[in-house]
């Protein structure tokens, strides 16, 4: 469950911005059908920043309930305050999730010492496995390899999602951590290269709309068949790129609606609807990948 293609799931909403249970069930079934390894619920792509705490809890629990044990669920539990991260993590201890994905604190820009103490405190507060999440483009905070290596020695910290796109970090981390420490890419565009360098898989935005293809790419990569994996990835490359043409999850929600996976592409302010120009390019990318049929 901690390898291959894991989807960073969008949070479907109705026209009024309320969580859409019907679309969420459809998305979960889509990923079960196409062999996605696990679901991350309420991460960056799940609009964690615009859900209040009650909604955050409700979406996680609803995802677990609708999955009904047919696919593992990982909950996003990151916060900029350590105390809030601990409370959120402890809420899910008996929920049925298999792990937490914990993003670096945002806005307050802690030092590497502060980051270490932050994640250490969260890991010591709960028995749940913790996957660190580094995405400095969104948080303004970079969890450096030397800090990751120190954190990897703590009991409940089992892996890292690295969304920097910096492939040089894999070797820096892998040579100093145990073999069972999991290293995920958080960048679809470089994920295959990441796996060829020793990564275990990807926590993917693209998988929201190309679950089968992302599963195939990762499965082939884990079998060291990088030639065939690259043939599939080449078709998806325009999608990997255009999904970040505007802030995630603006483009992927529009694409999911266009492909009939969700009812609406409703977003919470300050996220706004996709631009006309991005729609055109994304529609072309869907056709190139053979998804827009």
Coordinates of C-alpha atoms in Angstrom, one line a residue:
X1 CA 0.0 0.0 0.0
X2 CA 3.0 2.3 0.5
X3 CA 4.3 2.2 -3.0
X4 CA 3.1 2.8 -6.6
X5 CA 0.5 5.3 -7.6
X6 CA -1.3 7.0 -4.6
X7 CA -3.8 9.7 -5.5
X8 CA -3.9 13.1 -3.8
X9 CA -7.7 13.1 -4.0
X10 CA -9.7 16.2 -4.9
X11 CA -12.6 17.1 -2.6
X12 CA -15.8 17.2 -4.7
X13 CA -18.3 19.9 -3.9
X14 CA -21.8 20.8 -5.0
X15 CA -22.8 24.2 -6.5
X16 CA -23.1 25.6 -3.0
X17 CA -19.7 24.5 -1.9
X18 CA -20.9 21.6 0.3
X19 CA -19.1 18.2 0.2
X20 CA -20.7 16.1 -2.6
X21 CA -21.1 12.5 -1.2
X22 CA -22.2 11.1 -4.5
X23 CA -19.2 12.4 -6.4
X24 CA -16.8 11.3 -3.7
X25 CA -18.2 7.8 -3.9
X26 CA -17.8 7.8 -7.6
X27 CA -14.1 8.9 -7.3
X28 CA -13.3 6.3 -4.8
X29 CA -14.8 3.5 -6.9
X30 CA -12.9 4.8 -9.9
X31 CA -9.6 4.4 -8.0
X32 CA -10.6 1.0 -6.6
X33 CA -11.4 -0.2 -10.2
X34 CA -8.1 1.1 -11.7
X35 CA -5.8 -0.2 -9.0
X36 CA -4.7 3.0 -7.3
X37 CA -2.5 1.9 -4.3
X38 CA -4.1 4.3 -1.7
X39 CA -6.0 7.5 -1.4
X40 CA -4.7 10.7 0.3
X41 CA -7.7 12.6 1.5
X42 CA -7.7 16.3 2.5
X43 CA -4.2 17.1 1.3
X44 CA -3.3 20.2 -0.8
X45 CA -5.3 18.9 -3.7
X46 CA -8.2 18.2 -1.4
X47 CA -8.3 21.9 -0.5
X48 CA -7.4 21.4 3.1
X49 CA -6.6 25.1 3.4
X50 CA -10.2 26.1 2.9
X51 CA -12.0 23.4 4.9
X52 CA -12.7 24.1 8.5
X53 CA -11.8 21.6 11.1
X54 CA -15.3 20.0 11.2
X55 CA -15.3 19.7 7.5
X56 CA -11.8 18.3 7.4
X57 CA -12.8 15.6 9.9
X58 CA -16.0 14.9 8.0
X59 CA -14.3 14.4 4.7
X60 CA -11.7 12.0 6.1
X61 CA -14.4 9.9 7.9
X62 CA -16.7 9.9 4.9
X63 CA -13.8 8.8 2.6
X64 CA -13.0 5.9 5.0
X65 CA -16.7 5.0 5.2
X66 CA -17.2 5.0 1.4
X67 CA -14.0 3.1 0.7
X68 CA -15.3 0.4 3.0
X69 CA -11.9 -1.2 3.4
X70 CA -11.4 -1.7 -0.4
X71 CA -8.6 0.8 -0.7
X72 CA -6.2 2.2 2.0
X73 CA -6.8 5.8 3.2
X74 CA -4.2 8.3 4.3
X75 CA -5.4 11.5 5.9
X76 CA -3.8 14.9 5.5
X77 CA -3.2 16.2 9.0
X78 CA -0.7 19.1 8.5
X79 CA -1.0 22.4 10.3
X80 CA 1.1 25.5 10.8
X81 CA 0.7 25.1 14.6
X82 CA 2.2 22.0 16.2
X83 CA -0.6 21.8 18.8
X84 CA -3.2 21.8 16.0
X85 CA -1.3 19.1 14.1
X86 CA -1.3 17.0 17.2
X87 CA -5.0 17.4 17.8
X88 CA -5.8 16.6 14.1
X89 CA -3.6 13.5 14.2
X90 CA -5.1 12.2 17.4
X91 CA -8.6 12.7 16.1
X92 CA -8.0 10.0 13.5
X93 CA -6.3 7.4 15.7
X94 CA -9.3 5.0 15.6
X95 CA -10.8 6.2 12.3
X96 CA -9.5 3.4 10.1
X97 CA -6.9 5.4 8.2
X98 CA -3.5 3.7 7.7
X99 CA -1.2 6.8 8.0
X100 CA -1.1 10.6 8.2
X101 CA 0.4 12.9 5.6
X102 CA 1.8 15.9 7.5
X103 CA 2.9 19.0 5.6
X104 CA 5.5 21.4 6.8
X105 CA 4.2 24.4 8.7
X106 CA 3.2 27.2 6.4
X107 CA 3.5 31.0 6.7
X108 CA 5.5 31.0 9.9
X109 CA 8.7 29.7 8.2
X110 CA 10.4 27.7 11.0
X111 CA 14.1 26.9 11.1
X112 CA 15.3 23.3 10.5
X113 CA 15.5 22.9 14.3
X114 CA 11.8 24.0 14.6
X115 CA 10.8 21.6 11.8
X116 CA 12.5 18.7 13.6
X117 CA 10.8 19.5 16.9
X118 CA 7.4 20.0 15.2
X119 CA 7.4 16.6 13.5
X120 CA 9.0 14.9 16.5
X121 CA 6.2 16.2 18.8
X122 CA 3.5 15.0 16.4
X123 CA 5.1 11.6 15.9
X124 CA 5.3 11.1 19.7
X125 CA 1.7 12.1 20.2
X126 CA 0.2 9.2 18.3
X127 CA 0.8 5.6 17.2
X128 CA -0.3 6.5 13.6
X129 CA 2.5 6.2 11.0
X130 CA 3.5 9.7 9.7
X131 CA 4.6 10.6 6.2
X132 CA 6.3 13.9 6.0
X133 CA 5.3 16.3 3.2
X134 CA 7.6 18.9 1.7
X135 CA 6.2 21.3 -0.8
X136 CA 8.1 24.6 -0.4
X137 CA 6.4 26.2 -3.4
X138 CA 3.1 26.2 -1.4
X139 CA 4.4 26.6 2.1
X140 CA 7.4 28.8 1.9
X141 CA 9.2 26.3 4.0
X142 CA 11.8 23.7 2.8
X143 CA 12.4 20.5 4.8
X144 CA 16.1 19.8 4.0
X145 CA 17.5 16.3 3.4
X146 CA 19.6 16.4 6.6
X147 CA 16.5 17.1 8.7
X148 CA 14.6 14.4 6.9
X149 CA 17.4 12.0 7.7
X150 CA 17.2 12.9 11.4
X151 CA 13.4 12.5 11.5
X152 CA 13.6 9.1 9.7
X153 CA 15.1 7.7 12.9
X154 CA 11.9 8.4 14.9
X155 CA 9.6 5.5 15.4
X156 CA 6.4 6.6 13.7
X157 CA 7.9 8.5 10.8
X158 CA 7.9 6.1 7.9
X159 CA 8.4 8.2 4.8
X160 CA 8.5 11.5 2.9
X161 CA 6.5 13.0 0.0
X162 CA 8.9 15.3 -1.7
X163 CA 7.3 17.8 -4.1
X164 CA 10.4 19.9 -4.8
X165 CA 11.1 18.2 -8.2
X166 CA 14.8 18.2 -7.1
X167 CA 15.9 14.7 -8.1
X168 CA 19.3 15.1 -6.4
X169 CA 17.7 14.8 -3.0
X170 CA 16.8 11.1 -3.5
X171 CA 20.4 9.9 -3.3
X172 CA 21.1 12.3 -0.4
X173 CA 18.3 10.8 1.6
X174 CA 18.5 7.2 0.6
X175 CA 22.1 6.7 1.6
X176 CA 21.4 7.6 5.2
X177 CA 18.0 6.1 6.0
X178 CA 16.9 2.5 6.5
X179 CA 15.7 0.5 3.5
X180 CA 12.1 0.6 4.7
X181 CA 11.9 4.4 4.8
X182 CA 9.5 5.3 2.0
X183 CA 10.3 8.1 -0.5
X184 CA 7.4 9.3 -2.6
X185 CA 7.5 11.9 -5.4
X186 CA 5.0 14.7 -5.1
X187 CA 5.7 16.0 -8.6
X188 CA 4.0 14.1 -11.4
X189 CA 6.3 15.6 -14.1
X190 CA 9.4 14.1 -12.6
X191 CA 7.9 11.1 -10.8
X192 CA 9.1 8.5 -13.2
X193 CA 12.7 9.8 -13.1
X194 CA 12.3 9.9 -9.3
X195 CA 11.3 6.2 -9.2
X196 CA 14.2 5.2 -11.5
X197 CA 16.5 6.8 -9.0
X198 CA 15.0 4.7 -6.2
X199 CA 11.7 6.3 -5.2
X200 CA 8.9 4.1 -4.1
X201 CA 6.1 5.8 -6.0
X202 CA 4.2 9.0 -6.4
X203 CA 1.4 10.8 -4.5
X204 CA -0.2 12.1 -7.7
X205 CA -2.5 14.9 -8.9
X206 CA -2.7 13.4 -12.4
X207 CA -4.0 10.2 -11.0
X208 CA -7.3 12.0 -10.2
X209 CA -8.1 11.8 -14.0
X210 CA -5.7 9.1 -15.2
X211 CA -5.8 6.5 -12.5
X212 CA -5.2 3.5 -14.8
X213 CA -2.3 5.1 -16.6
X214 CA -0.6 6.3 -13.4
X215 CA -1.0 2.9 -11.9
X216 CA 0.5 1.3 -15.0
X217 CA 3.5 3.7 -15.0
X218 CA 4.3 3.0 -11.4
X219 CA 3.8 -0.8 -11.7
X220 CA 6.1 -0.9 -14.7
X221 CA 8.7 1.3 -12.9
X222 CA 8.7 -0.9 -9.8
X223 CA 9.4 -3.9 -12.2
X224 CA 12.3 -1.8 -13.7
X225 CA 10.5 -1.7 -17.1
X226 CA 11.3 2.0 -17.6
X227 CA 11.1 1.9 -21.4
X228 CA 7.4 0.9 -21.4
X229 CA 6.6 3.2 -18.5
X230 CA 8.1 6.1 -20.5
X231 CA 5.9 5.4 -23.5
X232 CA 2.8 5.8 -21.3
X233 CA 4.3 8.8 -19.4
X234 CA 5.0 10.6 -22.6
X235 CA 1.3 10.6 -23.4
X236 CA 0.6 12.1 -19.9
X237 CA 3.4 14.6 -19.9
X238 CA 1.2 17.5 -21.2
X239 CA -1.3 16.8 -18.4
X240 CA 1.4 16.7 -15.8
X241 CA 2.5 20.2 -16.9
X242 CA -0.9 21.9 -17.5
X243 CA -2.4 20.7 -14.2
X244 CA -0.1 23.2 -12.5
X245 CA -0.6 26.0 -15.1
X246 CA -2.9 27.5 -12.4
X247 CA -2.9 26.7 -8.7
X248 CA -3.8 23.1 -7.9
X249 CA -6.6 21.9 -7.8
X250 CA -8.2 24.4 -10.2
X251 CA -7.3 22.6 -13.5
X252 CA -7.7 19.0 -12.2
X253 CA -11.2 19.7 -10.8
X254 CA -12.3 21.1 -14.2
X255 CA -10.8 18.1 -16.0
X256 CA -12.5 15.7 -13.5
X257 CA -15.8 17.3 -14.2
X258 CA -15.3 17.2 -18.0
X259 CA -14.5 13.5 -17.8
X260 CA -17.7 12.9 -15.7
X261 CA -15.9 11.9 -12.5
X262 CA -17.5 14.7 -10.5
X263 CA -20.7 16.8 -10.9
X264 CA -19.2 20.3 -10.6
X265 CA -15.8 21.9 -10.4
X266 CA -16.8 24.1 -7.5
X267 CA -13.9 25.6 -5.6
X268 CA -13.6 27.5 -2.3
X269 CA -12.5 31.2 -2.5
X270 CA -9.8 32.4 -2.8
X271 CA -9.5 29.7 -5.5
X272 CA -11.4 30.8 -8.6
X273 CA -12.6 29.0 -11.7
X274 CA -10.2 27.9 -14.5
X275 CA -9.3 30.4 -17.2
X276 CA -10.4 30.0 -20.8
X277 CA -6.9 29.7 -22.0
X278 CA -6.0 26.9 -19.6
X279 CA -9.2 25.0 -20.5
X280 CA -8.2 25.0 -24.2
X281 CA -4.6 23.7 -23.4
X282 CA -5.9 21.1 -20.9
X283 CA -8.5 19.9 -23.3
X284 CA -5.8 19.3 -25.9
X285 CA -3.7 17.5 -23.3
X286 CA -6.6 15.2 -22.4
X287 CA -7.0 14.3 -26.1
X288 CA -3.2 13.7 -26.4
X289 CA -3.4 11.3 -23.5
X290 CA -6.5 9.5 -25.0
X291 CA -8.7 10.5 -22.0
X292 CA -11.1 13.0 -23.7
X293 CA -13.3 10.5 -25.5

